[in-house]
CSV table of C-alpha atoms in Angstrom, one decimal:
chain,number,residue,atom,x,y,z
I,26,MET,CA,102.4,249.2,252.5
I,27,ALA,CA,99.4,247.1,253.3
I,28,ALA,CA,99.3,246.0,249.7
I,29,ARG,CA,102.8,244.9,249.9
I,30,GLY,CA,102.3,243.0,253.0
I,31,THR,CA,99.2,241.3,251.6
I,32,HIS,CA,101.0,240.4,248.4
I,33,GLY,CA,103.9,239.0,250.4
I,34,MET,CA,101.6,237.1,252.6
I,35,THR,CA,99.7,235.7,249.6
I,36,GLY,CA,103.0,234.5,248.2
I,37,ARG,CA,103.9,232.8,251.4
I,38,ILE,CA,100.4,231.2,251.6
I,39,LEU,CA,100.7,230.0,248.0
I,40,ALA,CA,104.2,228.8,248.6
I,41,GLY,CA,103.1,226.9,251.7
I,42,VAL,CA,100.2,225.3,249.8
I,43,THR,CA,102.1,224.3,246.7
I,44,SER,CA,105.4,223.3,248.3
I,45,PRO,CA,104.3,220.2,250.3
I,46,PRO,CA,102.3,218.7,247.4
I,47,ARG,CA,105.3,219.2,245.1
I,48,ARG,CA,107.5,217.4,247.6
I,49,ALA,CA,104.9,214.7,248.0
I,50,LEU,CA,104.8,214.2,244.2
I,51,VAL,CA,108.5,214.0,243.9
I,52,ALA,CA,108.7,211.6,246.8
I,53,ALA,CA,105.9,209.5,245.2
I,54,VAL,CA,107.8,209.4,241.8
I,55,VAL,CA,111.0,208.4,243.6
I,56,ALA,CA,109.3,205.7,245.6
I,57,ALA,CA,107.6,204.4,242.4
I,58,ARG,CA,110.9,204.3,240.6
I,59,ARG,CA,112.5,202.5,243.6
I,60,GLY,CA,109.5,200.1,243.7
I,61,ARG,CA,110.0,199.2,240.0
I,62,ALA,CA,113.8,199.2,240.2
I,63,LEU,CA,113.8,196.5,243.0
I,64,PRO,CA,111.9,193.9,241.0
I,65,VAL,CA,113.7,194.8,237.8
I,66,GLY,CA,117.1,194.5,239.6
I,67,LEU,CA,116.1,191.2,241.1
I,68,ALA,CA,115.0,189.9,237.8
I,69,LEU,CA,118.2,190.9,236.2
I,70,ALA,CA,120.3,189.4,239.0
I,71,LEU,CA,118.3,186.2,238.7
I,72,ALA,CA,118.9,186.0,234.9
I,73,LEU,CA,122.6,186.6,235.4
I,74,VAL,CA,122.7,183.6,237.8
I,75,ALA,CA,120.2,181.4,235.9
I,76,VAL,CA,121.7,181.6,232.4
I,77,PRO,CA,125.2,180.4,233.4
I,78,ALA,CA,123.8,177.8,235.7
I,79,GLY,CA,121.6,176.5,232.9
I,80,TRP,CA,124.5,176.4,230.5
I,81,LEU,CA,126.6,174.6,233.0
I,82,GLY,CA,123.8,172.1,233.5
I,83,VAL,CA,123.5,171.4,229.8
I,84,GLN,CA,127.3,171.0,229.5
I,85,GLN,CA,127.4,168.6,232.5
I,86,HIS,CA,124.6,166.5,231.0
I,87,ARG,CA,126.4,166.3,227.6
I,88,GLN,CA,129.6,165.3,229.4
I,89,HIS,CA,127.7,162.6,231.3
I,90,GLN,CA,126.2,161.3,228.1
I,91,GLN,CA,129.6,161.2,226.4
I,92,GLU,CA,131.2,159.4,229.4
I,93,ARG,CA,128.3,156.8,229.3
I,94,ARG,CA,128.7,156.4,225.6
I,95,ASP,CA,132.4,155.8,225.9
I,96,GLN,CA,131.9,153.3,228.7
I,97,ASP,CA,129.4,151.4,226.5
I,98,ILE,CA,131.9,151.5,223.6
I,99,LEU,CA,134.7,150.2,225.7
I,100,ALA,CA,132.6,147.4,227.2
I,101,ALA,CA,131.4,146.3,223.8
I,102,ALA,CA,135.0,146.4,222.4
I,103,ARG,CA,136.4,144.4,225.3
I,104,GLN,CA,133.7,141.8,225.0
I,105,SER,CA,134.2,141.5,221.3
I,106,ALA,CA,137.9,141.1,221.7
I,107,LEU,CA,137.5,138.5,224.5
I,108,ASN,CA,135.0,136.5,222.3
I,109,PHE,CA,137.4,136.8,219.3
I,110,THR,CA,140.4,135.5,221.3
I,111,SER,CA,138.6,132.8,223.4
I,112,LEU,CA,137.6,129.6,221.8
I,113,ASP,CA,137.3,125.9,222.6
I,114,TYR,CA,137.0,123.1,220.1
I,115,ARG,CA,134.6,121.3,222.5
I,116,HIS,CA,132.0,124.1,222.1
I,117,TYR,CA,133.1,126.1,219.1
I,118,ASP,CA,129.6,126.6,217.9
I,119,ARG,CA,128.8,128.6,221.1
I,120,ASP,CA,132.0,130.5,220.9
I,121,SER,CA,131.6,131.4,217.3
I,122,GLN,CA,128.0,132.5,218.0
I,123,ASN,CA,129.3,134.8,220.7
I,124,VAL,CA,131.5,136.5,218.1
I,125,LEU,CA,128.6,136.8,215.7
I,126,SER,CA,126.2,138.2,218.3
I,127,GLY,CA,128.4,141.2,218.8
I,128,ALA,CA,129.2,141.7,215.1
I,129,THR,CA,127.7,143.4,212.1
I,130,GLY,CA,128.3,144.3,208.5
I,131,ASP,CA,131.1,142.8,206.4
I,132,PHE,CA,132.9,141.5,209.5
I,133,LYS,CA,129.8,139.4,210.5
I,134,ARG,CA,129.3,138.1,207.0
I,135,GLN,CA,133.0,137.1,206.6
I,136,PHE,CA,133.2,135.4,210.0
I,137,ALA,CA,129.9,133.6,209.4
I,138,ALA,CA,131.2,132.4,206.0
I,139,GLN,CA,134.4,131.0,207.6
I,140,THR,CA,132.7,129.4,210.6
I,141,ARG,CA,132.2,126.0,209.1
I,142,GLN,CA,135.8,125.8,207.9
I,143,LEU,CA,137.1,127.1,211.3
I,144,THR,CA,135.0,124.6,213.2
I,145,LYS,CA,136.7,121.7,211.4
I,146,LEU,CA,140.2,123.2,211.8
I,147,VAL,CA,139.7,123.9,215.5
I,148,ALA,CA,138.3,120.4,216.1
I,149,GLN,CA,141.2,118.7,214.2
I,150,ASN,CA,143.8,120.6,216.2
I,151,ARG,CA,141.9,120.4,219.4
I,152,SER,CA,142.5,124.1,219.9
I,153,VAL,CA,141.6,125.9,223.1
I,154,SER,CA,142.4,129.6,223.4
I,155,GLN,CA,141.7,131.5,226.6
I,156,GLY,CA,141.8,135.3,225.9
I,157,GLN,CA,142.3,138.1,228.3
I,158,VAL,CA,141.9,141.8,227.5
I,159,LEU,CA,144.7,143.8,229.1
I,160,GLU,CA,143.9,147.3,227.8
I,161,ALA,CA,141.4,149.1,225.6
I,162,GLY,CA,141.2,152.7,224.6
I,163,ILE,CA,139.0,154.8,222.3
I,164,ALA,CA,141.0,156.2,219.3
I,165,ASP,CA,137.9,158.0,217.9
I,166,ALA,CA,134.2,158.1,218.6
I,167,ASP,CA,131.0,159.8,218.0
I,168,ASP,CA,127.4,158.8,218.5
I,169,GLU,CA,127.3,156.5,215.5
I,170,SER,CA,130.7,154.9,215.3
I,171,ALA,CA,134.0,154.3,217.1
I,172,ARG,CA,137.5,153.0,216.7
I,173,VAL,CA,139.0,151.2,219.7
I,174,LEU,CA,142.5,149.8,220.2
I,175,VAL,CA,142.7,146.7,222.2
I,176,VAL,CA,145.7,144.8,223.7
I,177,ALA,CA,144.9,141.2,224.5
I,178,ASP,CA,146.7,138.1,225.4
I,179,SER,CA,145.7,134.5,225.1
I,180,THR,CA,147.1,131.1,226.0
I,181,VAL,CA,146.6,128.6,223.2
I,182,THR,CA,146.8,124.9,223.6
I,183,ASN,CA,146.4,122.4,220.7
I,184,VAL,CA,148.0,119.2,219.4
I,185,ALA,CA,151.1,121.0,218.4
I,186,ALA,CA,151.5,122.8,221.7
I,187,PRO,CA,149.8,120.7,224.4
I,188,LYS,CA,151.5,122.7,227.2
I,189,GLY,CA,150.2,126.0,225.8
I,190,ARG,CA,151.7,128.9,224.0
I,191,SER,CA,151.2,132.6,224.8
I,192,ARG,CA,150.0,134.9,222.1
I,193,ASN,CA,149.8,138.7,222.2
I,194,TYR,CA,147.3,140.6,220.1
I,195,ARG,CA,147.1,144.3,219.2
I,196,LEU,CA,143.6,144.8,217.7
I,197,GLN,CA,141.8,147.7,216.1
I,198,LEU,CA,138.1,147.3,216.3
I,199,ASP,CA,135.6,149.4,214.4
I,200,LEU,CA,132.2,149.6,216.0
I,201,VAL,CA,128.9,151.0,214.9
I,202,HIS,CA,125.8,151.8,217.0
I,203,GLU,CA,122.9,149.8,215.7
I,204,GLY,CA,119.6,149.0,217.5
I,205,GLY,CA,120.8,150.5,220.7
I,206,ARG,CA,124.0,148.3,220.8
I,207,TRP,CA,127.6,148.8,219.9
I,208,LEU,CA,128.6,146.1,217.4
I,209,THR,CA,131.9,145.3,215.8
I,210,SER,CA,132.0,146.0,212.1
I,211,ASP,CA,135.7,145.3,211.5
I,212,VAL,CA,138.7,143.8,213.3
I,213,GLU,CA,142.3,144.3,212.2
I,214,PHE,CA,145.5,143.0,213.7
I,215,VAL,CA,147.9,146.0,214.1
I,216,GLY,CA,151.6,146.3,215.0
C-alpha cells in the first residue's frame, strides 16, 4: 500500500508542478495573441476609414477642379460674346482688338482679315452697339475644349437708326484651352 500511496503522491506532485506552468504558457500565448490582435485590428480599422476618406478627398478635389474649369470657360465665353456684340465706331480699333485678344485659330484669322473692311463700314454708318450677355451655359466641355451657348442682347444705333434698335443674339461659341487661357475658336449664330 505504501507503494500505491507513494505513486499517487508522486502523481499529485508532478501534476502540481506541471499544471501551473502549463496554465501560464496558455495564458502567455493568449495574451500574445491579444497583444498582436489589438494593433492588427486597429490597423485594419484605420485602413477601413482611411481608404474611403482618401477616395472622397480625391473626388472632391476633381469636382472642385471641374467647377473651377467651368467657371473659367463661362467667364471667357461671356467676355468674348460681350466683346463681339459691343463696338463703337469712335474706337473700333480697340473694340476689334478686344475680340482678337480672346480669339484663336480660324475665327481669329477670319476676324482679323475682315477688320479693315469692318472699320470702314462701322465708321461710315456711325455704328454703336452696346451688348449685354443675358445667359450662358456649357453644352459640352473637357480640359481642352468647350462649347458654350450664349444669349445676348444689344442696342444698336447708327445713321439708319439714330434712336437705337434692339437686337437679340443666340450664339454658339467653341473655345479651346491654349497657354493657360480659354480662347474662342469659332462663333456661330444659332436659332
